[in-house]
Amino acid sequence: MTTQSSPTTGTPSSGTPPTGGEGDGLKAGLKNRHLSMIAIGGVIGAGLFVGSGSGIAAAGPAILVSYALVGAMVVFVMRMLGEMAAARPSSGSFSAYADQALGRWAGFSIGWLYWFFWVVVLAVEATAGAKILNGWIPGVPQWGWALIVMVVLTVVNLAAVGSYGEFEFWFAGIKVVAIAAFVIVGLLAVFGVLPGSDNAGSGLAHLTDSGGFFPKGPGAILTGVLMVVFSFMGSEIVTLAAGESEDPQKAVTKATNSVIWRIGIFYLGSIFVVLTLLPWNDPSITKDGSYVAALNSIGIPHAGQVMDVIVLTAVLSCLNSGLYTASRMAFSLGQRGDAPKAFAKTTSRGVPRVAILGSVVFGFLAVWFNYQWPDTVFNFLLNSSGAVALFVWLVICFTQLKMRGMILRDQPEKLVVKMWLFPYLTWATIAAISFVLVYMLTDDAGREQVLLSLLVAAFVVVFALVREKVQRQKV
């Protein structure tokens, strides 16, 4: 079994001295308010604002069931991860736990796949943000804006973990306030009590008045699941960040316990508002985007520009968190000997500089691929990382099955967060995630993502197993 990282420094708990560098490992630089907002904002990605219209068009009002099913899956996965993170806070989170519970090959594989996922996300989000900024100030080319946002957020992450926390506090705060305001104003309009609304309000009528609640048939729920599942990625970031907080156990426990209402309000609540303000097949939902269409129906002036600001905030938040997450995973891999030792070095401020720069260099490279070869090289990167989120969730489930016994044996007093109905609900979640992966093979877009992601995952796992065998032979 590998050594466990300590909550604040990230140094191995067995007493091994910290890996070189000017500093002594990661610092507890995140405040409780930072962790709270990272936890709340982590479930609100740009995909919620941008992609929900396509989901509504594909499933109609039944998309609510799709969001509820995926939301339940995420709640269960977060509960499992919270159980392990509260007992053993670590900058490597589920990768470090997989290392301990399933073997070095598992921690190595899922850690590098997760790192790969996030550095590709950097390129996606930088490009999305650049498009919005280029629309506002066309004098700066789109690639120039992508470069600017990447450089600015790299500098933020290099300064200190508190800088990341402060930026994320405000970025996530804007998203949270925007969604909360949208839900409140929207519900008032739905029931006809919003002063000055252009939408008379039809109550719950729009949920069934255009072909019923299942206008595309019950099977469309599964199509909707495939379209919304990836917008939930990011919930687990708080368990990585907890390792750099003042009270990791408390932060993880609070985040895990609040995930149900966060998903309920931000996802189900906001989509419910859209579907009750407008018929699901209103062309403006796909043309303008679901949130802009809903705001326009009420008569909110400049709804498109307002939503652009909110989407840009969500993009910058995702970029900021993506760089943080990729660098901390690289740091943890370096610390466990699964990445170059330089990745585990920190500055006097507790910042893993090399891990950050290594992650951002690949991110810059991916941005360049996006502009040079968007339909070939970048498309391969995008699709080959597409199903990694589901792989991560599966690994968390299998790890928790084994880790529960290890925690009970070694530190039973640390089991302050418990997965419900263990092990039955854990196995049910594994079955649900596996079903989604198999069902993706029946979908044209999903099939390519699963097959390419499996190809990359197989390559990484084989490399990890061969590497482990060679290392054993050397001993």
mmCIF file of N, CA and C in Angstrom, residues 3 28 31 52-53 60 71 93 115 117 120 125 177 187 198 208 220 246 291 299 309 328-329 364 371 396 428 469:
data_model
loop_
_atom_site.group_PDB
_atom_site.id
_atom_site.type_symbol
_atom_site.label_atom_id
_atom_site.label_comp_id
_atom_site.label_asym_id
_atom_site.label_seq_id
_atom_site.Cartn_x
_atom_site.Cartn_y
_atom_site.Cartn_z
ATOM 1 N N THR A 3 1.953 5.284 0.558
ATOM 2 C CA THR A 3 1.777 6.195 1.685
ATOM 3 C C THR A 3 0.686 7.196 1.408
ATOM 4 N N ALA A 28 -1.920 25.187 3.489
ATOM 5 C CA ALA A 28 -3.358 25.325 3.761
ATOM 6 C C ALA A 28 -3.767 26.764 3.498
ATOM 7 N N LYS A 31 -9.428 29.286 2.353
ATOM 8 C CA LYS A 31 -10.295 29.568 3.494
ATOM 9 C C LYS A 31 -11.612 28.807 3.353
ATOM 10 N N SER A 52 -27.912 23.006 -22.569
ATOM 11 C CA SER A 52 -29.226 22.536 -22.105
ATOM 12 C C SER A 52 -30.304 22.636 -23.182
ATOM 13 N N GLY A 53 -30.173 23.592 -24.101
ATOM 14 C CA GLY A 53 -31.164 23.742 -25.174
ATOM 15 C C GLY A 53 -31.244 22.511 -26.053
ATOM 16 N N GLY A 60 -37.606 16.889 -24.753
ATOM 17 C CA GLY A 60 -38.777 17.624 -24.282
ATOM 18 C C GLY A 60 -38.743 17.775 -22.765
ATOM 19 N N GLY A 71 -28.130 13.443 -11.935
ATOM 20 C CA GLY A 71 -27.905 14.124 -10.664
ATOM 21 C C GLY A 71 -27.809 13.137 -9.509
ATOM 22 N N SER A 93 -6.732 13.032 -4.245
ATOM 23 C CA SER A 93 -8.115 12.575 -4.125
ATOM 24 C C SER A 93 -8.270 11.126 -4.597
ATOM 25 N N TRP A 115 -5.906 13.979 -15.503
ATOM 26 C CA TRP A 115 -5.066 15.114 -15.906
ATOM 27 C C TRP A 115 -5.282 15.418 -17.378
ATOM 28 N N PHE A 117 -7.885 14.726 -19.236
ATOM 29 C CA PHE A 117 -9.225 15.294 -19.420
ATOM 30 C C PHE A 117 -9.215 16.803 -19.187
ATOM 31 N N VAL A 120 -7.300 19.073 -21.751
ATOM 32 C CA VAL A 120 -8.093 19.242 -22.972
ATOM 33 C C VAL A 120 -9.226 20.229 -22.725
ATOM 34 N N GLU A 125 -12.386 25.458 -23.117
ATOM 35 C CA GLU A 125 -12.913 26.630 -22.420
ATOM 36 C C GLU A 125 -12.206 27.916 -22.863
ATOM 37 N N VAL A 177 -25.215 33.419 -7.976
ATOM 38 C CA VAL A 177 -26.193 34.512 -7.869
ATOM 39 C C VAL A 177 -27.052 34.570 -9.125
ATOM 40 N N LEU A 187 -39.693 31.649 -11.593
ATOM 41 C CA LEU A 187 -40.851 31.058 -10.916
ATOM 42 C C LEU A 187 -41.956 32.088 -10.690
ATOM 43 N N ASP A 198 -43.502 40.078 -19.562
ATOM 44 C CA ASP A 198 -44.145 39.922 -20.865
ATOM 45 C C ASP A 198 -44.752 38.533 -21.027
ATOM 46 N N THR A 208 -46.897 19.701 -20.310
ATOM 47 C CA THR A 208 -47.680 18.639 -20.972
ATOM 48 C C THR A 208 -48.461 19.103 -22.197
ATOM 49 N N ALA A 220 -36.352 8.704 -24.962
ATOM 50 C CA ALA A 220 -35.607 9.957 -25.117
ATOM 51 C C ALA A 220 -34.906 10.353 -23.816
ATOM 52 N N GLU A 246 -7.953 24.763 5.695
ATOM 53 C CA GLU A 246 -7.630 24.792 7.118
ATOM 54 C C GLU A 246 -8.224 23.595 7.859
ATOM 55 N N TYR A 291 -31.692 29.615 -21.659
ATOM 56 C CA TYR A 291 -31.797 30.665 -20.650
ATOM 57 C C TYR A 291 -32.114 32.023 -21.278
ATOM 58 N N GLY A 299 -39.210 39.389 -20.880
ATOM 59 C CA GLY A 299 -39.032 40.782 -21.266
ATOM 60 C C GLY A 299 -37.822 41.414 -20.609
ATOM 61 N N VAL A 309 -22.152 37.414 -20.466
ATOM 62 C CA VAL A 309 -21.307 37.728 -19.302
ATOM 63 C C VAL A 309 -21.270 36.545 -18.340
ATOM 64 N N ARG A 328 -2.733 19.935 -9.497
ATOM 65 C CA ARG A 328 -2.709 19.195 -8.233
ATOM 66 C C ARG A 328 -2.667 17.693 -8.473
ATOM 67 N N MET A 329 -3.320 17.245 -9.519
ATOM 68 C CA MET A 329 -3.228 15.821 -9.844
ATOM 69 C C MET A 329 -1.805 15.483 -10.286
ATOM 70 N N PHE A 364 -1.868 24.952 -23.744
ATOM 71 C CA PHE A 364 -1.539 25.849 -24.858
ATOM 72 C C PHE A 364 -1.415 25.060 -26.162
ATOM 73 N N TYR A 371 -6.879 25.444 -33.280
ATOM 74 C CA TYR A 371 -6.883 26.420 -34.368
ATOM 75 C C TYR A 371 -6.259 25.873 -35.648
ATOM 76 N N ILE A 396 -13.990 5.552 -8.677
ATOM 77 C CA ILE A 396 -14.366 6.005 -7.330
ATOM 78 C C ILE A 396 -15.246 4.948 -6.656
ATOM 79 N N ALA A 428 -25.208 -0.514 -7.271
ATOM 80 C CA ALA A 428 -26.260 0.019 -8.155
ATOM 81 C C ALA A 428 -25.701 1.181 -8.984
ATOM 82 N N LYS A 469 5.642 -3.817 -13.465
ATOM 83 C CA LYS A 469 6.367 -5.089 -13.554
ATOM 84 C C LYS A 469 7.866 -4.854 -13.642
#
